[in-house]
Amino acid sequence: GSSPWQTLRDVQLPLALPTIMTGVNQTLMMALAMVVVASMIGVQGLGQPVLKAIANQYFTLGLFNGFAIVGVAIIFDRISQAFGGRLQQSREAAHG
């Protein structure tokens, strides 16, 4: 038999890791989506230039700033997926 801690560490967490990493990924994406919404109430950050461009009808500037936020989202997405993949591979290698 194994202790509850060993069961958690060696069985349950490795099986749940893909789902946990999906949750982390979705949380990052939602946080980035909220930067424009937060700028509507006066919060400084990435969303402020997008909101100013929209308010002043600078389509190109708004598009450029929007693409910058999308670029950051893609980078975070790739990093979190790579991190999850490495964790999964190291777990599989450790347990043969």
mmCIF file of N, CA and C in Angstrom:
data_model
loop_
_atom_site.group_PDB
_atom_site.id
_atom_site.type_symbol
_atom_site.label_atom_id
_atom_site.label_comp_id
_atom_site.label_asym_id
_atom_site.label_seq_id
_atom_site.Cartn_x
_atom_site.Cartn_y
_atom_site.Cartn_z
ATOM 1 N N GLY A 1 0.805 -1.170 0.000
ATOM 2 C CA GLY A 1 0.000 0.000 0.000
ATOM 3 C C GLY A 1 0.862 1.253 0.000
ATOM 4 N N SER A 2 0.207 2.318 -0.156
ATOM 5 C CA SER A 2 0.899 3.605 -0.131
ATOM 6 C C SER A 2 0.133 4.559 0.768
ATOM 7 N N SER A 3 0.861 5.545 1.242
ATOM 8 C CA SER A 3 0.227 6.543 2.100
ATOM 9 C C SER A 3 -0.635 7.462 1.229
ATOM 10 N N PRO A 4 -1.553 8.190 1.843
ATOM 11 C CA PRO A 4 -2.365 9.129 1.057
ATOM 12 C C PRO A 4 -1.499 10.157 0.307
ATOM 13 N N TRP A 5 -0.410 10.597 0.931
ATOM 14 C CA TRP A 5 0.487 11.560 0.285
ATOM 15 C C TRP A 5 1.141 10.943 -0.962
ATOM 16 N N GLN A 6 1.581 9.697 -0.852
ATOM 17 C CA GLN A 6 2.195 9.031 -2.002
ATOM 18 C C GLN A 6 1.181 8.827 -3.131
ATOM 19 N N THR A 7 -0.034 8.479 -2.780
ATOM 20 C CA THR A 7 -1.078 8.312 -3.791
ATOM 21 C C THR A 7 -1.347 9.631 -4.514
ATOM 22 N N LEU A 8 -1.423 10.709 -3.740
ATOM 23 C CA LEU A 8 -1.644 12.022 -4.339
ATOM 24 C C LEU A 8 -0.495 12.399 -5.267
ATOM 25 N N ARG A 9 0.729 12.268 -4.766
ATOM 26 C CA ARG A 9 1.917 12.691 -5.510
ATOM 27 C C ARG A 9 2.196 11.808 -6.720
ATOM 28 N N ASP A 10 2.050 10.517 -6.577
ATOM 29 C CA ASP A 10 2.472 9.593 -7.627
ATOM 30 C C ASP A 10 1.360 9.157 -8.581
ATOM 31 N N VAL A 11 0.101 9.326 -8.185
ATOM 32 C CA VAL A 11 -0.994 8.849 -9.034
ATOM 33 C C VAL A 11 -1.934 9.989 -9.438
ATOM 34 N N GLN A 12 -2.509 10.642 -8.445
ATOM 35 C CA GLN A 12 -3.566 11.603 -8.746
ATOM 36 C C GLN A 12 -3.056 12.867 -9.442
ATOM 37 N N LEU A 13 -1.978 13.475 -8.935
ATOM 38 C CA LEU A 13 -1.459 14.690 -9.572
ATOM 39 C C LEU A 13 -0.959 14.456 -10.998
ATOM 40 N N PRO A 14 -0.200 13.392 -11.264
ATOM 41 C CA PRO A 14 0.202 13.176 -12.664
ATOM 42 C C PRO A 14 -0.986 12.976 -13.607
ATOM 43 N N LEU A 15 -2.024 12.308 -13.124
ATOM 44 C CA LEU A 15 -3.202 12.119 -13.967
ATOM 45 C C LEU A 15 -3.972 13.422 -14.174
ATOM 46 N N ALA A 16 -3.938 14.298 -13.172
ATOM 47 C CA ALA A 16 -4.669 15.561 -13.259
ATOM 48 C C ALA A 16 -3.871 16.675 -13.923
ATOM 49 N N LEU A 17 -2.582 16.463 -14.166
ATOM 50 C CA LEU A 17 -1.714 17.522 -14.680
ATOM 51 C C LEU A 17 -2.208 18.153 -15.986
ATOM 52 N N PRO A 18 -2.650 17.395 -16.973
ATOM 53 C CA PRO A 18 -3.151 18.060 -18.189
ATOM 54 C C PRO A 18 -4.335 18.990 -17.918
ATOM 55 N N THR A 19 -5.226 18.576 -17.039
ATOM 56 C CA THR A 19 -6.378 19.407 -16.707
ATOM 57 C C THR A 19 -5.955 20.640 -15.925
ATOM 58 N N ILE A 20 -5.016 20.484 -15.014
ATOM 59 C CA ILE A 20 -4.509 21.622 -14.244
ATOM 60 C C ILE A 20 -3.859 22.637 -15.177
ATOM 61 N N MET A 21 -3.041 22.166 -16.111
ATOM 62 C CA MET A 21 -2.368 23.077 -17.037
ATOM 63 C C MET A 21 -3.369 23.751 -17.982
ATOM 64 N N THR A 22 -4.437 23.061 -18.341
ATOM 65 C CA THR A 22 -5.484 23.688 -19.148
ATOM 66 C C THR A 22 -6.140 24.816 -18.368
ATOM 67 N N GLY A 23 -6.373 24.595 -17.084
ATOM 68 C CA GLY A 23 -6.940 25.641 -16.234
ATOM 69 C C GLY A 23 -6.023 26.844 -16.108
ATOM 70 N N VAL A 24 -4.724 26.600 -15.958
ATOM 71 C CA VAL A 24 -3.749 27.699 -15.889
ATOM 72 C C VAL A 24 -3.768 28.475 -17.199
ATOM 73 N N ASN A 25 -3.774 27.763 -18.305
ATOM 74 C CA ASN A 25 -3.794 28.397 -19.626
ATOM 75 C C ASN A 25 -5.047 29.258 -19.795
ATOM 76 N N GLN A 26 -6.201 28.726 -19.448
ATOM 77 C CA GLN A 26 -7.447 29.474 -19.602
ATOM 78 C C GLN A 26 -7.492 30.692 -18.684
ATOM 79 N N THR A 27 -6.909 30.574 -17.494
ATOM 80 C CA THR A 27 -6.849 31.705 -16.575
ATOM 81 C C THR A 27 -5.991 32.821 -17.149
ATOM 82 N N LEU A 28 -4.858 32.463 -17.744
ATOM 83 C CA LEU A 28 -4.005 33.470 -18.390
ATOM 84 C C LEU A 28 -4.743 34.163 -19.530
ATOM 85 N N MET A 29 -5.443 33.401 -20.342
ATOM 86 C CA MET A 29 -6.156 33.989 -21.476
ATOM 87 C C MET A 29 -7.277 34.915 -21.004
ATOM 88 N N MET A 30 -7.981 34.518 -19.963
ATOM 89 C CA MET A 30 -9.054 35.359 -19.435
ATOM 90 C C MET A 30 -8.493 36.642 -18.839
ATOM 91 N N ALA A 31 -7.359 36.544 -18.154
ATOM 92 C CA ALA A 31 -6.734 37.737 -17.578
ATOM 93 C C ALA A 31 -6.328 38.714 -18.674
ATOM 94 N N LEU A 32 -5.783 38.209 -19.764
ATOM 95 C CA LEU A 32 -5.416 39.095 -20.871
ATOM 96 C C LEU A 32 -6.647 39.684 -21.546
ATOM 97 N N ALA A 33 -7.717 38.929 -21.613
ATOM 98 C CA ALA A 33 -8.942 39.462 -22.202
ATOM 99 C C ALA A 33 -9.519 40.586 -21.349
ATOM 100 N N MET A 34 -9.267 40.550 -20.070
ATOM 101 C CA MET A 34 -9.826 41.550 -19.167
ATOM 102 C C MET A 34 -9.061 42.867 -19.167
ATOM 103 N N VAL A 35 -7.876 42.939 -19.798
ATOM 104 C CA VAL A 35 -7.112 44.192 -19.750
ATOM 105 C C VAL A 35 -7.849 45.320 -20.455
ATOM 106 N N VAL A 36 -8.552 45.032 -21.534
ATOM 107 C CA VAL A 36 -9.309 46.079 -22.220
ATOM 108 C C VAL A 36 -10.522 46.474 -21.387
ATOM 109 N N VAL A 37 -11.189 45.495 -20.801
ATOM 110 C CA VAL A 37 -12.346 45.785 -19.957
ATOM 111 C C VAL A 37 -11.923 46.620 -18.747
ATOM 112 N N ALA A 38 -10.786 46.284 -18.149
ATOM 113 C CA ALA A 38 -10.302 47.037 -16.988
ATOM 114 C C ALA A 38 -9.954 48.472 -17.367
ATOM 115 N N SER A 39 -9.485 48.687 -18.576
ATOM 116 C CA SER A 39 -9.142 50.050 -18.990
ATOM 117 C C SER A 39 -10.381 50.933 -19.090
ATOM 118 N N MET A 40 -11.540 50.331 -19.250
ATOM 119 C CA MET A 40 -12.779 51.107 -19.343
ATOM 120 C C MET A 40 -13.149 51.764 -18.024
ATOM 121 N N ILE A 41 -12.610 51.260 -16.925
ATOM 122 C CA ILE A 41 -12.879 51.886 -15.629
ATOM 123 C C ILE A 41 -11.673 52.670 -15.129
ATOM 124 N N GLY A 42 -10.711 52.907 -16.020
ATOM 125 C CA GLY A 42 -9.598 53.783 -15.682
ATOM 126 C C GLY A 42 -8.325 53.110 -15.237
ATOM 127 N N VAL A 43 -8.236 51.809 -15.312
ATOM 128 C CA VAL A 43 -7.029 51.103 -14.901
ATOM 129 C C VAL A 43 -5.972 51.254 -15.994
ATOM 130 N N GLN A 44 -4.768 51.660 -15.605
ATOM 131 C CA GLN A 44 -3.676 51.783 -16.571
ATOM 132 C C GLN A 44 -3.137 50.395 -16.897
ATOM 133 N N GLY A 45 -2.749 50.198 -18.125
ATOM 134 C CA GLY A 45 -2.185 48.913 -18.518
ATOM 135 C C GLY A 45 -2.260 48.721 -20.013
ATOM 136 N N LEU A 46 -2.195 47.471 -20.437
ATOM 137 C CA LEU A 46 -2.181 47.156 -21.865
ATOM 138 C C LEU A 46 -3.450 47.582 -22.584
ATOM 139 N N GLY A 47 -4.559 47.610 -21.905
ATOM 140 C CA GLY A 47 -5.825 47.933 -22.558
ATOM 141 C C GLY A 47 -6.046 49.410 -22.786
ATOM 142 N N GLN A 48 -5.325 50.258 -22.075
ATOM 143 C CA GLN A 48 -5.517 51.702 -22.186
ATOM 144 C C GLN A 48 -5.273 52.223 -23.608
ATOM 145 N N PRO A 49 -4.162 51.850 -24.280
ATOM 146 C CA PRO A 49 -3.971 52.338 -25.655
ATOM 147 C C PRO A 49 -5.064 51.874 -26.620
ATOM 148 N N VAL A 50 -5.574 50.680 -26.425
ATOM 149 C CA VAL A 50 -6.649 50.181 -27.289
ATOM 150 C C VAL A 50 -7.897 51.025 -27.097
ATOM 151 N N LEU A 51 -8.253 51.286 -25.849
ATOM 152 C CA LEU A 51 -9.450 52.069 -25.562
ATOM 153 C C LEU A 51 -9.312 53.498 -26.080
ATOM 154 N N LYS A 52 -8.139 54.104 -25.905
ATOM 155 C CA LYS A 52 -7.926 55.468 -26.408
ATOM 156 C C LYS A 52 -8.033 55.514 -27.929
ATOM 157 N N ALA A 53 -7.471 54.520 -28.598
ATOM 158 C CA ALA A 53 -7.535 54.483 -30.060
ATOM 159 C C ALA A 53 -8.974 54.325 -30.540
ATOM 160 N N ILE A 54 -9.741 53.508 -29.848
ATOM 161 C CA ILE A 54 -11.145 53.319 -30.227
ATOM 162 C C ILE A 54 -11.928 54.607 -29.992
ATOM 163 N N ALA A 55 -11.679 55.255 -28.853
ATOM 164 C CA ALA A 55 -12.396 56.486 -28.518
ATOM 165 C C ALA A 55 -12.082 57.602 -29.512
ATOM 166 N N ASN A 56 -10.854 57.662 -30.012
ATOM 167 C CA ASN A 56 -10.453 58.709 -30.951
ATOM 168 C C ASN A 56 -10.597 58.277 -32.408
ATOM 169 N N GLN A 57 -11.161 57.112 -32.634
ATOM 170 C CA GLN A 57 -11.410 56.558 -33.961
ATOM 171 C C GLN A 57 -10.133 56.395 -34.787
ATOM 172 N N TYR A 58 -9.053 55.972 -34.121
ATOM 173 C CA TYR A 58 -7.808 55.632 -34.807
ATOM 174 C C TYR A 58 -7.807 54.124 -35.028
ATOM 175 N N PHE A 59 -8.422 53.710 -36.125
ATOM 176 C CA PHE A 59 -8.602 52.283 -36.380
ATOM 177 C C PHE A 59 -7.267 51.545 -36.427
ATOM 178 N N THR A 60 -6.301 52.112 -37.140
ATOM 179 C CA THR A 60 -5.020 51.412 -37.312
ATOM 180 C C THR A 60 -4.298 51.261 -35.988
ATOM 181 N N LEU A 61 -4.291 52.321 -35.194
ATOM 182 C CA LEU A 61 -3.621 52.261 -33.896
ATOM 183 C C LEU A 61 -4.315 51.256 -32.978
ATOM 184 N N GLY A 62 -5.640 51.254 -32.982
ATOM 185 C CA GLY A 62 -6.377 50.280 -32.185
ATOM 186 C C GLY A 62 -6.100 48.859 -32.623
ATOM 187 N N LEU A 63 -6.028 48.667 -33.938
ATOM 188 C CA LEU A 63 -5.728 47.341 -34.476
ATOM 189 C C LEU A 63 -4.324 46.896 -34.081
ATOM 190 N N PHE A 64 -3.370 47.804 -34.193
ATOM 191 C CA PHE A 64 -1.986 47.493 -33.827
ATOM 192 C C PHE A 64 -1.879 47.123 -32.346
ATOM 193 N N ASN A 65 -2.510 47.926 -31.484
ATOM 194 C CA ASN A 65 -2.481 47.630 -30.046
ATOM 195 C C ASN A 65 -3.218 46.334 -29.728
ATOM 196 N N GLY A 66 -4.307 46.076 -30.423
ATOM 197 C CA GLY A 66 -5.015 44.811 -30.235
ATOM 198 C C GLY A 66 -4.163 43.620 -30.630
ATOM 199 N N PHE A 67 -3.436 43.752 -31.741
ATOM 200 C CA PHE A 67 -2.529 42.679 -32.161
ATOM 201 C C PHE A 67 -1.409 42.468 -31.150
ATOM 202 N N ALA A 68 -0.973 43.548 -30.506
ATOM 203 C CA ALA A 68 0.066 43.412 -29.479
ATOM 204 C C ALA A 68 -0.449 42.564 -28.315
ATOM 205 N N ILE A 69 -1.686 42.803 -27.905
ATOM 206 C CA ILE A 69 -2.271 42.012 -26.818
ATOM 207 C C ILE A 69 -2.445 40.559 -27.258
ATOM 208 N N VAL A 70 -2.877 40.347 -28.486
ATOM 209 C CA VAL A 70 -3.011 38.981 -29.010
ATOM 210 C C VAL A 70 -1.648 38.297 -29.051
ATOM 211 N N GLY A 71 -0.608 39.043 -29.444
ATOM 212 C CA GLY A 71 0.749 38.485 -29.467
ATOM 213 C C GLY A 71 1.201 38.041 -28.090
ATOM 214 N N VAL A 72 0.928 38.871 -27.081
ATOM 215 C CA VAL A 72 1.273 38.502 -25.704
ATOM 216 C C VAL A 72 0.494 37.255 -25.291
ATOM 217 N N ALA A 73 -0.778 37.185 -25.672
ATOM 218 C CA ALA A 73 -1.595 36.011 -25.340
ATOM 219 C C ALA A 73 -1.035 34.749 -25.988
ATOM 220 N N ILE A 74 -0.607 34.851 -27.241
ATOM 221 C CA ILE A 74 -0.043 33.686 -27.931
ATOM 222 C C ILE A 74 1.246 33.239 -27.258
ATOM 223 N N ILE A 75 2.087 34.201 -26.886
ATOM 224 C CA ILE A 75 3.341 33.859 -26.202
ATOM 225 C C ILE A 75 3.057 33.153 -24.882
ATOM 226 N N PHE A 76 2.135 33.704 -24.075
ATOM 227 C CA PHE A 76 1.786 33.063 -22.802
ATOM 228 C C PHE A 76 1.200 31.675 -23.027
ATOM 229 N N ASP A 77 0.379 31.528 -24.059
ATOM 230 C CA ASP A 77 -0.220 30.235 -24.381
ATOM 231 C C ASP A 77 0.855 29.204 -24.705
ATOM 232 N N ARG A 78 1.785 29.565 -25.561
ATOM 233 C CA ARG A 78 2.866 28.640 -25.941
ATOM 234 C C ARG A 78 3.741 28.285 -24.745
ATOM 235 N N ILE A 79 4.060 29.267 -23.906
ATOM 236 C CA ILE A 79 4.902 29.009 -22.731
ATOM 237 C C ILE A 79 4.199 28.058 -21.770
ATOM 238 N N SER A 80 2.916 28.316 -21.489
ATOM 239 C CA SER A 80 2.202 27.453 -20.540
ATOM 240 C C SER A 80 2.029 26.044 -21.097
ATOM 241 N N GLN A 81 1.799 25.906 -22.397
ATOM 242 C CA GLN A 81 1.676 24.568 -22.977
ATOM 243 C C GLN A 81 3.012 23.836 -22.977
ATOM 244 N N ALA A 82 4.091 24.553 -23.257
ATOM 245 C CA ALA A 82 5.413 23.920 -23.229
ATOM 246 C C ALA A 82 5.763 23.481 -21.814
ATOM 247 N N PHE A 83 5.441 24.313 -20.830
ATOM 248 C CA PHE A 83 5.712 23.973 -19.440
ATOM 249 C C PHE A 83 4.921 22.740 -19.024
ATOM 250 N N GLY A 84 3.647 22.687 -19.400
ATOM 251 C CA GLY A 84 2.827 21.519 -19.085
ATOM 252 C C GLY A 84 3.335 20.264 -19.762
ATOM 253 N N GLY A 85 3.780 20.391 -21.007
ATOM 254 C CA GLY A 85 4.332 19.243 -21.724
ATOM 255 C C GLY A 85 5.604 18.727 -21.082
ATOM 256 N N ARG A 86 6.460 19.644 -20.646
ATOM 257 C CA ARG A 86 7.700 19.229 -19.976
ATOM 258 C C ARG A 86 7.411 18.545 -18.650
ATOM 259 N N LEU A 87 6.452 19.083 -17.899
ATOM 260 C CA LEU A 87 6.099 18.439 -16.632
ATOM 261 C C LEU A 87 5.587 17.027 -16.878
ATOM 262 N N GLN A 88 4.750 16.885 -17.891
ATOM 263 C CA GLN A 88 4.191 15.569 -18.202
ATOM 264 C C GLN A 88 5.286 14.604 -18.643
ATOM 265 N N GLN A 89 6.214 15.060 -19.486
ATOM 266 C CA GLN A 89 7.297 14.200 -19.957
ATOM 267 C C GLN A 89 8.217 13.793 -18.820
ATOM 268 N N SER A 90 8.521 14.728 -17.921
ATOM 269 C CA SER A 90 9.406 14.379 -16.806
ATOM 270 C C SER A 90 8.731 13.392 -15.862
ATOM 271 N N ARG A 91 7.417 13.522 -15.692
ATOM 272 C CA ARG A 91 6.683 12.572 -14.855
ATOM 273 C C ARG A 91 6.685 11.182 -15.490
ATOM 274 N N GLU A 92 6.472 11.134 -16.802
ATOM 275 C CA GLU A 92 6.452 9.845 -17.494
ATOM 276 C C GLU A 92 7.829 9.198 -17.481
ATOM 277 N N ALA A 93 8.878 9.991 -17.640
ATOM 278 C CA ALA A 93 10.241 9.457 -17.632
ATOM 279 C C ALA A 93 10.619 8.953 -16.243
ATOM 280 N N ALA A 94 10.165 9.649 -15.216
ATOM 281 C CA ALA A 94 10.503 9.264 -13.847
ATOM 282 C C ALA A 94 9.806 7.966 -13.442
ATOM 283 N N HIS A 95 8.640 7.728 -14.007
ATOM 284 C CA HIS A 95 7.872 6.545 -13.609
ATOM 285 C C HIS A 95 7.867 5.462 -14.675
ATOM 286 N N GLY A 96 8.741 5.618 -15.671
ATOM 287 C CA GLY A 96 8.947 4.600 -16.686
ATOM 288 C C GLY A 96 7.744 4.286 -17.458
#
